[in-house]
Coordinates of C-alpha atoms in Angstrom, one line a residue:
X867 CA 8.1 -7.0 -32.8
X868 CA 9.9 -4.0 -31.8
X869 CA 8.5 -1.6 -29.2
X870 CA 8.5 1.5 -29.8
X871 CA 10.3 4.1 -27.0
X872 CA 8.0 6.9 -25.7
X873 CA 8.9 10.0 -26.6
X874 CA 9.9 12.7 -23.3
X875 CA 7.6 15.4 -22.9
X876 CA 9.3 18.1 -20.9
X877 CA 8.5 21.5 -20.4
X878 CA 10.6 24.7 -18.7
X879 CA 8.7 24.7 -15.7
X880 CA 6.5 21.7 -14.4
X881 CA 3.0 23.0 -15.0
X882 CA 4.2 23.3 -18.7
X883 CA 5.6 19.9 -18.6
X884 CA 2.4 18.5 -17.4
X885 CA 0.3 20.0 -20.1
X886 CA 2.7 19.0 -22.2
X887 CA 1.9 15.4 -21.2
X888 CA -1.8 15.7 -21.4
X889 CA -1.7 17.4 -24.5
X890 CA 0.5 14.5 -25.9
X891 CA -1.5 11.5 -24.2
X892 CA -5.0 13.1 -24.2
X893 CA -7.6 10.2 -22.8
X894 CA -4.8 7.7 -22.2
X895 CA -4.3 6.5 -18.5
X896 CA -2.2 8.8 -16.3
X897 CA -3.2 7.0 -13.1
X898 CA -4.3 4.0 -11.8
X899 CA -5.4 3.2 -7.8
X900 CA -7.6 0.7 -6.5
X901 CA -10.7 1.4 -5.2
X902 CA -13.4 -1.4 -3.8
X903 CA -11.1 -4.4 -5.1
X904 CA -10.7 -2.9 -8.2
X905 CA -7.7 -0.8 -10.3
X906 CA -9.6 2.4 -11.9
X907 CA -7.8 4.4 -14.2
X908 CA -7.5 8.6 -14.4
X909 CA -6.5 10.0 -17.6
X910 CA -4.5 12.9 -18.4
X911 CA -7.2 14.9 -19.4
X912 CA -9.2 13.7 -16.2
X913 CA -5.9 14.5 -14.2
X914 CA -5.8 18.3 -15.6
X915 CA -9.4 18.9 -14.8
X916 CA -8.9 18.0 -11.2
X917 CA -5.6 19.8 -11.4
X918 CA -7.4 23.3 -12.4
X919 CA -10.4 23.0 -10.2
X920 CA -7.3 22.9 -7.3
X921 CA -5.6 25.3 -8.4
X922 CA -9.1 28.0 -8.6
X923 CA -9.9 26.6 -5.1
X924 CA -6.5 28.2 -4.0
X925 CA -6.8 31.2 -6.1
X926 CA -10.0 31.6 -4.7
X927 CA -8.5 31.6 -1.0
X928 CA -6.5 33.9 -1.3
X929 CA -3.2 31.7 -2.7
X930 CA -0.9 33.9 -4.7
X931 CA 2.2 32.9 -6.9
X932 CA 5.4 32.0 -4.8
X933 CA 3.1 31.1 -1.8
X934 CA 4.0 27.7 0.0
X935 CA 1.4 25.0 0.6
X936 CA 2.3 21.6 2.2
X937 CA 1.2 18.2 1.7
X938 CA 0.6 16.1 5.1
X939 CA 0.0 12.4 3.4
X940 CA 1.1 8.7 2.7
X941 CA 1.7 8.0 -1.3
X942 CA -2.2 8.1 -2.0
X943 CA -3.4 9.6 -5.7
X944 CA -4.8 12.6 -4.0
X945 CA -1.5 13.8 -2.9
X946 CA -0.4 14.5 -6.8
X947 CA -3.2 15.8 -7.3
X948 CA -2.4 18.4 -4.5
X949 CA 1.2 18.3 -6.0
X950 CA 0.4 19.4 -9.2
X951 CA -2.6 21.9 -7.8
X952 CA -0.5 24.2 -6.2
X953 CA 2.2 24.2 -9.2
X954 CA -0.4 24.9 -11.7
X955 CA -1.6 28.1 -9.3
X956 CA 2.0 29.2 -9.3
X957 CA 2.7 28.0 -5.9
X958 CA 5.8 25.8 -3.9
X959 CA 5.0 22.6 -2.7
X960 CA 6.5 21.1 0.0
X961 CA 5.8 17.4 1.5
X962 CA 5.7 16.3 4.9
X963 CA 5.9 12.8 6.0
X964 CA 3.4 11.3 7.5
X965 CA 4.7 10.0 10.4
X966 CA 6.2 13.4 11.7
X967 CA 5.1 14.0 15.2
X968 CA 3.3 17.5 16.1
X969 CA 6.3 19.0 17.2
X970 CA 7.6 18.1 13.8
X971 CA 5.1 19.2 11.9
X972 CA 4.7 22.6 13.5
X973 CA 8.3 22.9 12.8
X974 CA 8.2 22.5 8.6
X975 CA 4.9 24.5 8.8
X976 CA 6.5 27.7 10.2
X977 CA 9.8 27.0 8.4
X978 CA 8.2 27.1 4.7
X979 CA 5.9 29.8 5.9
X980 CA 3.0 27.2 4.9
X981 CA -0.2 29.0 4.0
X982 CA -2.3 25.9 3.1
X983 CA -2.0 22.3 4.4
X984 CA -3.2 19.0 2.7
X985 CA -4.0 16.4 4.8
X986 CA -4.6 12.6 4.4
X987 CA -7.3 12.1 6.8
X988 CA -8.2 12.3 10.7
X989 CA -5.1 11.3 12.1
X990 CA -3.1 13.7 10.3
X991 CA -6.0 16.9 10.7
X992 CA -5.2 15.9 14.7
X993 CA -1.3 16.8 14.6
X994 CA -2.4 20.2 12.6
X995 CA -5.5 21.0 14.7
X996 CA -3.0 20.8 18.0
X997 CA -0.3 23.0 16.6
X998 CA -2.4 25.2 14.3
X999 CA -2.5 27.8 17.3
X1000 CA 2.1 28.2 16.7
X1001 CA 1.7 28.2 12.9
X1002 CA 0.9 32.2 12.6
X1003 CA 1.0 31.6 8.3
X1004 CA -1.5 28.9 8.0
X1005 CA -4.5 29.9 6.9
X1006 CA -6.7 26.6 5.6
X1007 CA -6.7 22.7 5.8
X1008 CA -8.1 20.5 3.5
X1009 CA -8.9 16.8 4.2
X1010 CA -8.7 14.3 1.9
X1011 CA -10.3 11.4 3.0
X1012 CA -13.3 12.7 5.5
X1013 CA -14.1 9.3 7.0
X1014 CA -14.9 9.5 10.5
X1015 CA -15.6 13.8 10.3
X1016 CA -18.8 13.3 9.3
X1017 CA -19.7 15.7 12.3
X1018 CA -16.3 17.7 12.8
X1019 CA -16.6 21.2 11.7
X1020 CA -14.4 23.9 11.5
X1021 CA -14.3 27.4 9.3
X1022 CA -10.5 26.2 9.1
X1023 CA -10.8 23.1 7.5
X1024 CA -12.6 21.7 4.0
X1025 CA -12.8 18.5 2.6
X1026 CA -10.8 17.8 -0.9
X1027 CA -14.1 17.4 -2.6
X1028 CA -15.5 20.6 -1.5
X1029 CA -12.8 22.4 -2.0
X1030 CA -12.5 21.3 -5.8
X1031 CA -16.0 22.3 -5.5
X1032 CA -15.5 25.7 -5.2
X1033 CA -12.8 25.9 -7.5
X1034 CA -15.2 24.4 -10.4
X1035 CA -17.4 27.8 -9.5
X1036 CA -14.5 30.3 -8.8
X1037 CA -13.7 28.7 -12.7
X1038 CA -16.5 31.0 -14.1
X1039 CA -15.8 33.7 -15.7
X1040 CA -12.5 33.7 -15.2
X1041 CA -11.1 31.4 -18.0
X1042 CA -7.9 33.5 -18.5
X1043 CA -6.8 33.1 -15.1
X1044 CA -5.5 29.5 -15.7
X1045 CA -3.3 31.1 -18.1
X1046 CA -2.0 33.4 -16.1
X1047 CA -1.2 30.9 -13.2
X1048 CA 0.9 28.8 -15.5
X1049 CA 2.7 31.8 -17.0
X1050 CA 3.3 33.4 -13.4
X1051 CA 6.2 30.9 -12.5
X1052 CA 9.8 31.0 -14.6
X1053 CA 12.6 28.7 -14.8
X1054 CA 14.4 29.4 -12.0
X1055 CA 11.7 30.3 -9.6
X1056 CA 11.0 28.1 -6.7
X1057 CA 8.9 24.9 -7.0
X1058 CA 9.4 22.4 -4.6
X1059 CA 10.7 21.7 -0.9
X1060 CA 12.1 18.6 0.3
X1061 CA 13.2 18.5 3.5
X1062 CA 15.9 16.1 4.8
X1063 CA 15.9 13.5 7.3
X1064 CA 17.1 15.7 9.9
X1065 CA 19.8 13.1 10.9
X1066 CA 21.7 15.7 12.4
X1067 CA 20.0 18.1 13.7
X1068 CA 16.4 20.2 12.3
X1069 CA 15.8 19.1 9.0
X1070 CA 16.7 21.4 6.4
X1071 CA 14.5 22.2 3.7
X1072 CA 16.2 22.1 0.0
X1073 CA 15.1 24.0 -2.4
X1074 CA 14.7 23.0 -6.4
X1075 CA 13.4 25.2 -8.9
X1076 CA 11.9 24.1 -11.3
X1077 CA 14.8 24.6 -13.9
X1078 CA 16.7 22.0 -11.8
X1079 CA 13.5 19.5 -11.7
X1080 CA 13.0 19.7 -15.4
X1081 CA 16.3 19.6 -16.1
X1082 CA 17.1 15.9 -14.3
X1083 CA 13.8 14.5 -15.7
X1084 CA 14.9 15.8 -19.5
X1085 CA 17.4 12.9 -19.3
X1086 CA 14.8 10.2 -18.0
X1087 CA 15.7 7.9 -21.2
X1088 CA 19.6 9.0 -21.7
X1089 CA 20.3 5.5 -20.2
X1090 CA 17.7 3.6 -20.2
X1091 CA 14.8 3.1 -22.8
X1092 CA 11.4 4.7 -22.0
X1093 CA 9.2 2.0 -23.6
X1094 CA 5.2 3.0 -24.2
X1095 CA 2.9 1.7 -21.5
X1096 CA 5.9 1.3 -18.7
X1097 CA 3.6 0.7 -15.3
X1098 CA 5.2 1.8 -12.4
X1099 CA 4.1 1.2 -8.8
X1100 CA 4.3 4.2 -6.1
X1101 CA 4.6 3.3 -2.5
X1102 CA 7.9 5.3 -1.5
X1103 CA 6.9 8.9 0.3
X1104 CA 6.0 11.1 -1.9
X1105 CA 8.1 14.1 0.0
X1106 CA 11.2 12.4 -0.1
X1107 CA 13.4 13.0 -3.5
X1108 CA 13.5 9.3 -5.0
X1109 CA 9.7 8.8 -5.4
X1110 CA 8.8 12.2 -5.7
X1111 CA 11.5 12.8 -9.0
X1112 CA 11.9 9.3 -9.8
X1113 CA 8.8 8.1 -9.8
X1114 CA 6.3 10.6 -9.9
X1115 CA 7.6 13.6 -11.9
X1116 CA 9.8 11.1 -14.4
X1117 CA 6.1 9.5 -15.2
X1118 CA 5.5 13.3 -16.1
X1119 CA 7.8 13.2 -18.9
X1120 CA 7.9 9.5 -19.6
X1121 CA 4.2 8.6 -19.5
X1122 CA 4.5 6.0 -17.5
X1123 CA 1.4 4.8 -15.4
X1124 CA 1.7 5.7 -11.7
X1125 CA -0.3 2.7 -10.1
X1126 CA -0.8 3.6 -6.1
X1127 CA -0.4 1.4 -3.3
X1128 CA -3.4 0.6 -1.2
X1129 CA -1.2 1.5 1.9
X1130 CA 2.3 0.7 3.2
X1131 CA 1.3 -2.4 4.4
X1132 CA 0.0 -3.5 0.7
X1133 CA 2.9 -3.3 -1.0
X1134 CA 4.1 -6.8 -1.6
X1135 CA 0.0 -7.2 -2.9
X1136 CA -0.3 -4.8 -5.0
X1137 CA 3.3 -5.0 -6.6
X1138 CA 1.8 -8.9 -7.6
X1139 CA -1.3 -7.1 -9.2
X1140 CA 0.4 -4.8 -10.9
X1141 CA 3.5 -6.3 -11.8
X1142 CA 5.5 -3.3 -12.8
X1143 CA 8.0 -2.7 -15.8
X1144 CA 10.3 -0.8 -14.1
X1145 CA 10.7 -0.6 -9.9
X1146 CA 12.6 1.7 -7.8
X1147 CA 13.0 1.0 -4.0
X1148 CA 15.4 1.3 -1.1
X1149 CA 17.7 -1.7 0.2
X1150 CA 15.2 -2.0 2.8
X1151 CA 12.5 -3.4 0.4
X1152 CA 14.7 -5.7 -1.3
X1153 CA 16.1 -6.9 1.9
X1154 CA 12.4 -7.8 3.2
X1155 CA 11.7 -9.3 -0.7
X1156 CA 15.1 -11.6 -0.5
X1157 CA 13.9 -12.2 3.7
X1158 CA 10.7 -13.5 2.5
X1159 CA 11.8 -15.8 0.2
X1160 CA 14.5 -17.5 2.4
X1161 CA 12.5 -17.7 5.2
X1162 CA 9.4 -19.4 3.2
X1163 CA 12.1 -22.1 1.5
X1164 CA 12.4 -23.3 5.5
X1165 CA 9.0 -24.5 5.0
X1166 CA 9.1 -25.9 1.6
X1167 CA 9.4 -29.8 0.6
X1168 CA 13.0 -31.3 0.3
X1169 CA 11.7 -31.3 -3.4
X1170 CA 11.5 -28.0 -3.9
X1171 CA 14.5 -27.1 -1.8
X1172 CA 16.5 -28.9 -4.1
X1173 CA 14.9 -27.6 -7.0
X1174 CA 15.5 -24.1 -5.9
X1175 CA 19.3 -25.1 -5.0
X1176 CA 19.9 -26.4 -8.3
X1177 CA 17.9 -23.4 -10.1
X1178 CA 19.5 -20.2 -8.2
X1179 CA 22.9 -22.3 -9.0
X1180 CA 22.4 -22.0 -12.5
X1181 CA 21.3 -18.2 -12.2
X1182 CA 24.3 -17.3 -10.1
X1183 CA 26.8 -18.9 -12.6
X1184 CA 24.8 -16.7 -15.4
X1185 CA 25.4 -13.5 -13.2
X1186 CA 28.6 -14.0 -12.4
X1187 CA 29.6 -14.2 -15.9
X1188 CA 27.8 -11.0 -16.6
X1189 CA 29.5 -9.2 -14.0
X1190 CA 33.1 -11.1 -15.3
X1191 CA 31.8 -9.3 -19.0
X1192 CA 31.6 -12.9 -20.2
X1193 CA 28.5 -14.3 -22.2
X1194 CA 27.2 -17.1 -21.4
X1195 CA 27.0 -20.1 -23.1
X1196 CA 24.3 -21.3 -25.0
X1197 CA 24.3 -24.8 -23.1
X1198 CA 24.3 -22.0 -19.7
X1199 CA 21.3 -20.2 -21.2
X1200 CA 19.8 -23.1 -21.9
X1201 CA 20.0 -24.6 -18.3
X1202 CA 19.0 -21.3 -17.2
X1203 CA 15.7 -21.1 -19.3
X1204 CA 14.9 -24.8 -17.4
X1205 CA 15.9 -23.1 -13.9
X1206 CA 13.6 -20.0 -14.9
X1207 CA 10.8 -22.1 -15.9
X1208 CA 10.8 -25.0 -12.9
X1209 CA 11.6 -22.0 -9.7
X1210 CA 12.8 -18.7 -10.9
X1211 CA 9.6 -17.3 -12.7
X1212 CA 7.7 -18.0 -9.6
X1213 CA 9.8 -16.3 -7.3
X1214 CA 9.9 -13.3 -9.3
X1215 CA 6.2 -13.2 -10.0
X1216 CA 5.2 -13.7 -6.3
X1217 CA 7.5 -10.8 -5.8
X1218 CA 5.6 -8.8 -8.6
X1219 CA 8.8 -8.4 -10.3
X1220 CA 8.4 -10.6 -12.9
X1221 CA 7.5 -8.5 -15.8
X1222 CA 10.4 -5.6 -14.7
X1223 CA 12.8 -4.7 -17.6
X1224 CA 14.9 -2.9 -14.8
X1225 CA 14.9 -2.7 -10.9
X1226 CA 16.7 0.1 -9.3
X1227 CA 18.0 0.4 -5.8
X1228 CA 19.1 3.9 -4.1
X1229 CA 18.7 6.1 -1.5
X1230 CA 21.1 4.1 0.9
X1231 CA 23.7 1.6 0.8
X1232 CA 22.6 -2.3 -0.4
X1233 CA 24.8 -5.3 0.3
X1234 CA 26.4 -6.5 -2.8
X1235 CA 25.7 -9.7 -2.5
X1236 CA 22.0 -8.9 -2.6
X1237 CA 22.4 -7.4 -5.9
X1238 CA 24.0 -11.0 -7.2
X1239 CA 21.0 -12.7 -5.8
X1240 CA 18.4 -10.3 -8.2
X1241 CA 20.8 -11.0 -11.2
X1242 CA 20.8 -14.7 -10.1
X1243 CA 16.9 -14.7 -11.0
X1244 CA 17.8 -13.0 -14.5
X1245 CA 16.3 -9.6 -13.1
X1246 CA 18.5 -5.9 -14.1
X1247 CA 19.3 -4.5 -11.0
X1248 CA 21.1 -1.6 -11.0
X1249 CA 22.5 0.2 -8.2
X1250 CA 21.8 4.7 -8.7
X1251 CA 23.2 7.3 -6.4
X1252 CA 21.8 10.9 -5.4
X1253 CA 20.9 13.1 -2.8
X1254 CA 18.0 15.5 -2.1
X1255 CA 20.6 18.7 -2.7
X1256 CA 21.1 17.1 -6.3
X1257 CA 17.2 16.2 -7.0
X1258 CA 17.8 12.2 -7.4
X1259 CA 20.2 10.6 -10.0
X1260 CA 24.1 11.7 -10.0
X1261 CA 25.7 8.2 -10.5
X1262 CA 23.8 5.1 -12.2
X1263 CA 25.1 1.4 -12.9
X1264 CA 25.6 1.3 -17.0
X1265 CA 23.1 -1.4 -18.3
X1266 CA 26.1 -3.2 -20.1
X1267 CA 28.8 -3.5 -17.4
X1268 CA 27.2 -4.0 -13.8
X1269 CA 30.5 -3.7 -10.9
X1270 CA 29.4 -4.8 -7.3
X1271 CA 30.3 -2.5 -4.6
X1272 CA 30.1 0.6 -6.9
X1273 CA 27.3 2.8 -7.6
X1274 CA 28.1 2.8 -11.4
X1275 CA 29.3 5.9 -13.5
X1276 CA 28.0 9.7 -13.1
X1277 CA 25.3 10.4 -15.3
X1278 CA 26.6 12.6 -18.9
X1279 CA 24.9 15.8 -17.5
X1280 CA 26.7 16.0 -14.7
X1281 CA 30.4 16.6 -13.2
X1282 CA 32.0 14.3 -10.1
X1283 CA 35.2 14.8 -9.0
X1284 CA 37.1 14.3 -5.1
X1285 CA 38.0 16.5 -3.0
X1286 CA 41.8 16.1 -1.2
X1287 CA 39.8 14.5 1.8
X1288 CA 38.2 12.0 -1.1
X1289 CA 34.8 13.4 -0.7
X1290 CA 32.7 13.2 -3.5
X1291 CA 31.8 16.8 -5.4
X1292 CA 28.9 17.1 -7.6
X1293 CA 28.1 20.1 -10.1
X1294 CA 25.8 20.5 -12.4
X1295 CA 22.4 21.6 -13.4
X1296 CA 20.4 19.6 -11.2
X1297 CA 21.9 21.0 -8.0
X1298 CA 19.6 22.9 -5.6
X1299 CA 19.0 26.5 -4.9
X1300 CA 20.2 26.4 -1.4
X1301 CA 19.0 26.0 1.9
X1302 CA 15.5 27.4 2.8
X1303 CA 16.1 30.0 5.9
X1304 CA 20.0 28.7 6.6
X1305 CA 22.2 30.5 4.3
X1306 CA 25.2 29.5 6.7
X1307 CA 24.5 25.7 5.8
X1308 CA 24.1 26.4 2.2
X1309 CA 27.6 28.0 2.3
X1310 CA 28.9 25.3 3.9
X1311 CA 27.3 22.9 1.1
X1312 CA 28.0 24.5 -2.1
X1313 CA 31.4 26.1 -2.8
X1314 CA 32.3 29.2 -4.6
X1315 CA 33.0 26.9 -8.1
X1316 CA 29.3 25.7 -7.5
X1317 CA 30.5 22.6 -6.1
X1318 CA 28.1 20.1 -4.1
X1319 CA 30.0 18.8 -1.0
X1320 CA 27.9 15.5 -0.5
X1321 CA 29.5 14.6 2.9
X1322 CA 30.0 11.3 1.3
X1323 CA 33.8 10.0 1.5
X1324 CA 34.5 7.9 -2.4
X1325 CA 36.8 6.2 -4.8
X1326 CA 36.9 6.5 -8.4
X1327 CA 38.3 3.8 -10.3
X1328 CA 40.2 3.6 -13.7
X1329 CA 37.0 2.7 -15.3
X1330 CA 35.2 6.0 -14.1
X1331 CA 32.9 3.7 -11.4
X1332 CA 32.0 5.5 -8.0
X1333 CA 32.5 3.4 -4.9
X1334 CA 30.9 5.1 -1.6
X1335 CA 32.9 4.4 1.5
X1336 CA 31.0 5.6 3.6
X1337 CA 29.5 9.4 5.2
X1338 CA 32.5 11.5 6.6
X1339 CA 30.9 11.8 10.0
X1340 CA 30.5 8.0 10.3
X1341 CA 33.9 6.5 9.8
X1342 CA 35.4 4.8 12.4
X1343 CA 38.8 5.2 13.8
X1344 CA 40.0 2.3 16.2
X1345 CA 41.5 3.2 19.3
X1346 CA 44.2 1.7 17.4
X1347 CA 44.0 4.2 14.7
X1348 CA 42.9 1.7 12.3
X1349 CA 39.9 3.7 9.8
X1350 CA 36.8 1.8 9.1
X1351 CA 33.9 2.4 7.0
X1352 CA 31.0 0.8 9.3
X1353 CA 28.2 0.6 5.9
X1354 CA 30.2 -2.7 4.8
X1355 CA 29.6 -4.5 8.1
X1356 CA 26.3 -3.0 8.4
X1357 CA 25.0 -3.7 4.8
X1358 CA 26.2 -7.3 5.1
X1359 CA 24.5 -7.5 8.3
X1360 CA 21.3 -6.3 6.7
X1361 CA 21.3 -9.2 4.3
X1362 CA 20.6 -11.6 6.9
X1363 CA 16.8 -12.6 6.8
X1364 CA 17.4 -12.0 10.8
X1365 CA 18.4 -8.5 10.9
X1366 CA 16.3 -5.5 10.5
X1367 CA 19.4 -2.9 10.7
X1368 CA 22.6 -2.8 12.2
X1369 CA 24.7 0.3 13.9
X1370 CA 28.4 -0.2 14.1
X1371 CA 30.0 0.9 17.3
X1372 CA 34.4 1.4 17.5
X1373 CA 34.9 4.9 17.2
X1374 CA 38.0 5.8 19.9
X1375 CA 37.2 2.2 21.2
X1376 CA 39.1 -1.2 21.1
X1377 CA 37.4 -3.1 19.0
X1378 CA 34.0 -3.0 17.6
X1379 CA 30.5 -3.8 18.7
X1380 CA 27.2 -3.4 17.5
X1381 CA 23.4 -2.2 18.0
X1382 CA 21.0 -4.6 15.9
X1383 CA 17.4 -4.2 15.4
X1384 CA 15.8 -7.6 14.3
X1385 CA 13.4 -8.4 11.7
X1386 CA 10.5 -9.4 13.7
X1387 CA 8.7 -11.6 11.4
X1388 CA 11.3 -13.5 10.8
X1389 CA 12.4 -14.0 14.4
X1390 CA 9.3 -14.8 15.9
X1391 CA 8.7 -17.3 13.3
X1392 CA 12.3 -19.2 13.8
X1393 CA 11.4 -18.8 17.8
X1394 CA 7.7 -20.6 16.9
X1395 CA 9.4 -23.4 14.8
X1396 CA 11.6 -24.2 17.1
X1397 CA 9.1 -24.1 20.3
X1398 CA 11.4 -21.2 22.2
X1399 CA 9.3 -19.3 24.4
X1400 CA 8.7 -15.8 24.7
X1401 CA 5.7 -13.6 26.0
X1402 CA 6.6 -10.4 24.1
X1403 CA 9.2 -8.4 22.0
X1404 CA 11.7 -7.9 25.3
X1405 CA 11.7 -12.0 25.8
X1406 CA 12.0 -12.3 22.1
X1407 CA 15.6 -10.2 22.2
X1408 CA 16.3 -11.8 25.2
X1409 CA 16.2 -15.7 24.5
X1410 CA 19.0 -17.1 24.7
X1411 CA 18.4 -19.0 21.3
X1412 CA 17.7 -15.8 19.7
X1413 CA 21.0 -14.5 21.1
X1414 CA 22.5 -17.1 19.7
X1415 CA 20.7 -17.2 16.0
X1416 CA 21.9 -13.4 15.9
X1417 CA 25.2 -13.9 16.9
X1418 CA 25.9 -17.1 14.0
X1419 CA 24.9 -14.3 11.6
X1420 CA 27.1 -11.9 13.0
X1421 CA 30.2 -14.6 12.7
X1422 CA 29.0 -15.1 9.2
X1423 CA 29.7 -11.6 8.6
X1424 CA 32.8 -11.4 10.4
X1425 CA 34.3 -14.6 8.2
X1426 CA 34.4 -11.7 5.7
X1427 CA 36.6 -9.2 7.4
X1428 CA 39.9 -8.5 8.9
X1429 CA 40.2 -9.2 12.7
X1430 CA 39.9 -5.6 13.5
X1431 CA 37.0 -5.1 11.4
X1432 CA 35.2 -8.2 13.7
X1433 CA 32.2 -7.2 15.4
X1434 CA 33.5 -8.4 19.0
X1435 CA 29.9 -7.8 21.0
X1436 CA 26.6 -6.5 20.3
X1437 CA 23.3 -5.4 21.6
X1438 CA 19.6 -6.1 20.5
X1439 CA 17.6 -3.0 20.7
X1440 CA 14.8 -4.3 22.9
X1441 CA 11.8 -2.1 21.3
X1442 CA 10.0 -2.2 17.9
X1443 CA 10.2 1.0 16.6
X1444 CA 8.6 2.9 14.2
X1445 CA 8.9 6.0 12.4
X1446 CA 7.7 8.0 14.6
X1447 CA 10.5 6.9 17.1
X1448 CA 13.3 9.0 17.6
X1449 CA 15.7 6.4 16.5
X1450 CA 14.6 6.0 13.1
X1451 CA 14.2 8.1 9.9
X1452 CA 11.0 8.2 8.0
X1453 CA 12.7 5.8 5.8
X1454 CA 13.5 3.4 8.3
X1455 CA 16.8 4.0 9.3
X1456 CA 18.5 3.8 12.7
X1457 CA 19.8 7.6 13.5
X1458 CA 23.8 6.6 14.2
X1459 CA 24.1 9.8 16.0
X1460 CA 21.1 9.6 18.2
X1461 CA 21.1 5.8 18.5
X1462 CA 24.5 6.5 20.0
X1463 CA 23.5 9.0 22.8
X1464 CA 20.3 7.0 23.8
X1465 CA 22.1 3.8 24.0
X1466 CA 25.0 5.1 25.8
X1467 CA 24.4 2.9 28.7
X1468 CA 24.3 -0.4 26.8
X1469 CA 26.7 0.6 24.3
X1470 CA 29.4 1.3 27.7
X1471 CA 28.2 -2.3 28.5
X1472 CA 29.6 -4.1 25.9
X1473 CA 33.0 -2.6 26.4
X1474 CA 32.9 -4.1 30.1
X1475 CA 32.0 -7.2 30.9
X1476 CA 28.7 -8.7 30.4
X1477 CA 27.3 -11.8 30.2
X1478 CA 24.4 -11.1 28.2
X1479 CA 26.2 -10.2 25.0
X1480 CA 28.3 -12.6 23.0
X1481 CA 31.8 -12.2 23.2
X1482 CA 34.0 -13.2 20.6

């Protein structure tokens, strides 16, 4: 039976796009969330009612078109309720990472001149209460989850439930106000603020108009068909452009059902329950999925290991033919069907991706070999590239031609070229309108001809495939004058189930070294299986057997590079890092510049005699 492709519903603003979706889909499910162990659906029409009530409540407290509201929360259904309510009230919506510190929250609220802030729970409320005295524009705090706050009372704070009730009351006799709020913003008006992760300084607020967002999502089905009853699992931070545009706003246009993960910790369980038809994730997630399979194989029976090895070998043969542009033979296809039913299907189901027509990876570099493994499972995995400043995707891998090591070709609705310094430049209607309150930074980023300077060094081959070498500021020039792109080495290291992240050091140095963050659960299991004693995280990192384990992984990667590009020494970061730590971005990536400064003693030790590090 042929599956009917869904029609896109995109208006000139995000509220009008939402209303078109409601009109087209009415009582069909728009959102699903898990409450008390059961997945419950919310229809488009029900979502509209909640949106109206929040928009009216905002108007009732003096929130006017052009005012800014911030959302400080994990990816929960209330996030999109608040966001769409703010947009439909004519406001500007700004997201704040739930892992941000009080100091960061204070900076973002003041930089954006936030008037109303929505917070998830008591933990996020505490952050705002601590800094509100230093936030002169802040007038109201709305709390999604009031658990633990039953006895709390503050004139500035309201529960979302009470806020919605006030909106319902404010509706009475003001029926025309809804149309006025929707009409208050046009395509060129500011819609959303997306703050950069702040790896090189204070976060910058990227301004996106209704036009830039709607233009991007209007092409949602250009390269890949959007099918009716598509299901997505939303779990990445909604204040990041990847999930906000690629998950949430794309679903406005396509009608895909948005399933909300219960929490970041339950994502593996939730994806197995939902079995989405399309899945967008960052490389860190794909690495963890792969690591989980590799570690579980260590406990498998000899027969199970043998079956997997034979099945994945067939998968790799299929994948390699696909990468070469060659059709699999009928015999090979038959072998793969057997491999699928014997082993690969179970892996796909355990990971929750068996129903996925498309897997997308983006927001950071990924090891090509990892994509090849997913292809060997029989999955369609495509790498995409884009930035906050271009509102999401700028290049995407063609579905009929995958070239590993590249991020595909530029999308048809954009222009891409290289500068004389080989910096990737982008131009198109999806570009941001500039950085809030930072005209100098804006002028540095978008030149007089409208080209966005991405800060990424790249290449374009004769077929139009784009390869990202590294960030311009991250390129390493050794003392011997050799240019090295550290991300290629780091990505291969992160392919190891025992390495969570890595930062290669070596600029103006005689050889390369590396700071490594271990994959804690997997390394702990290794130690337990081998009977290696350890009392805490530090002793685990300092264990000679663990040091040797990591060195073996480093040597495996070294074998793929020229001698001048090999890592000679490494140091394990001996702290369990979380997004609250300054070393990590909210998306769990090590900040290269920061760790170079913070671990300067450890780095210097790797360039002198030291017995606790490995030397090649």
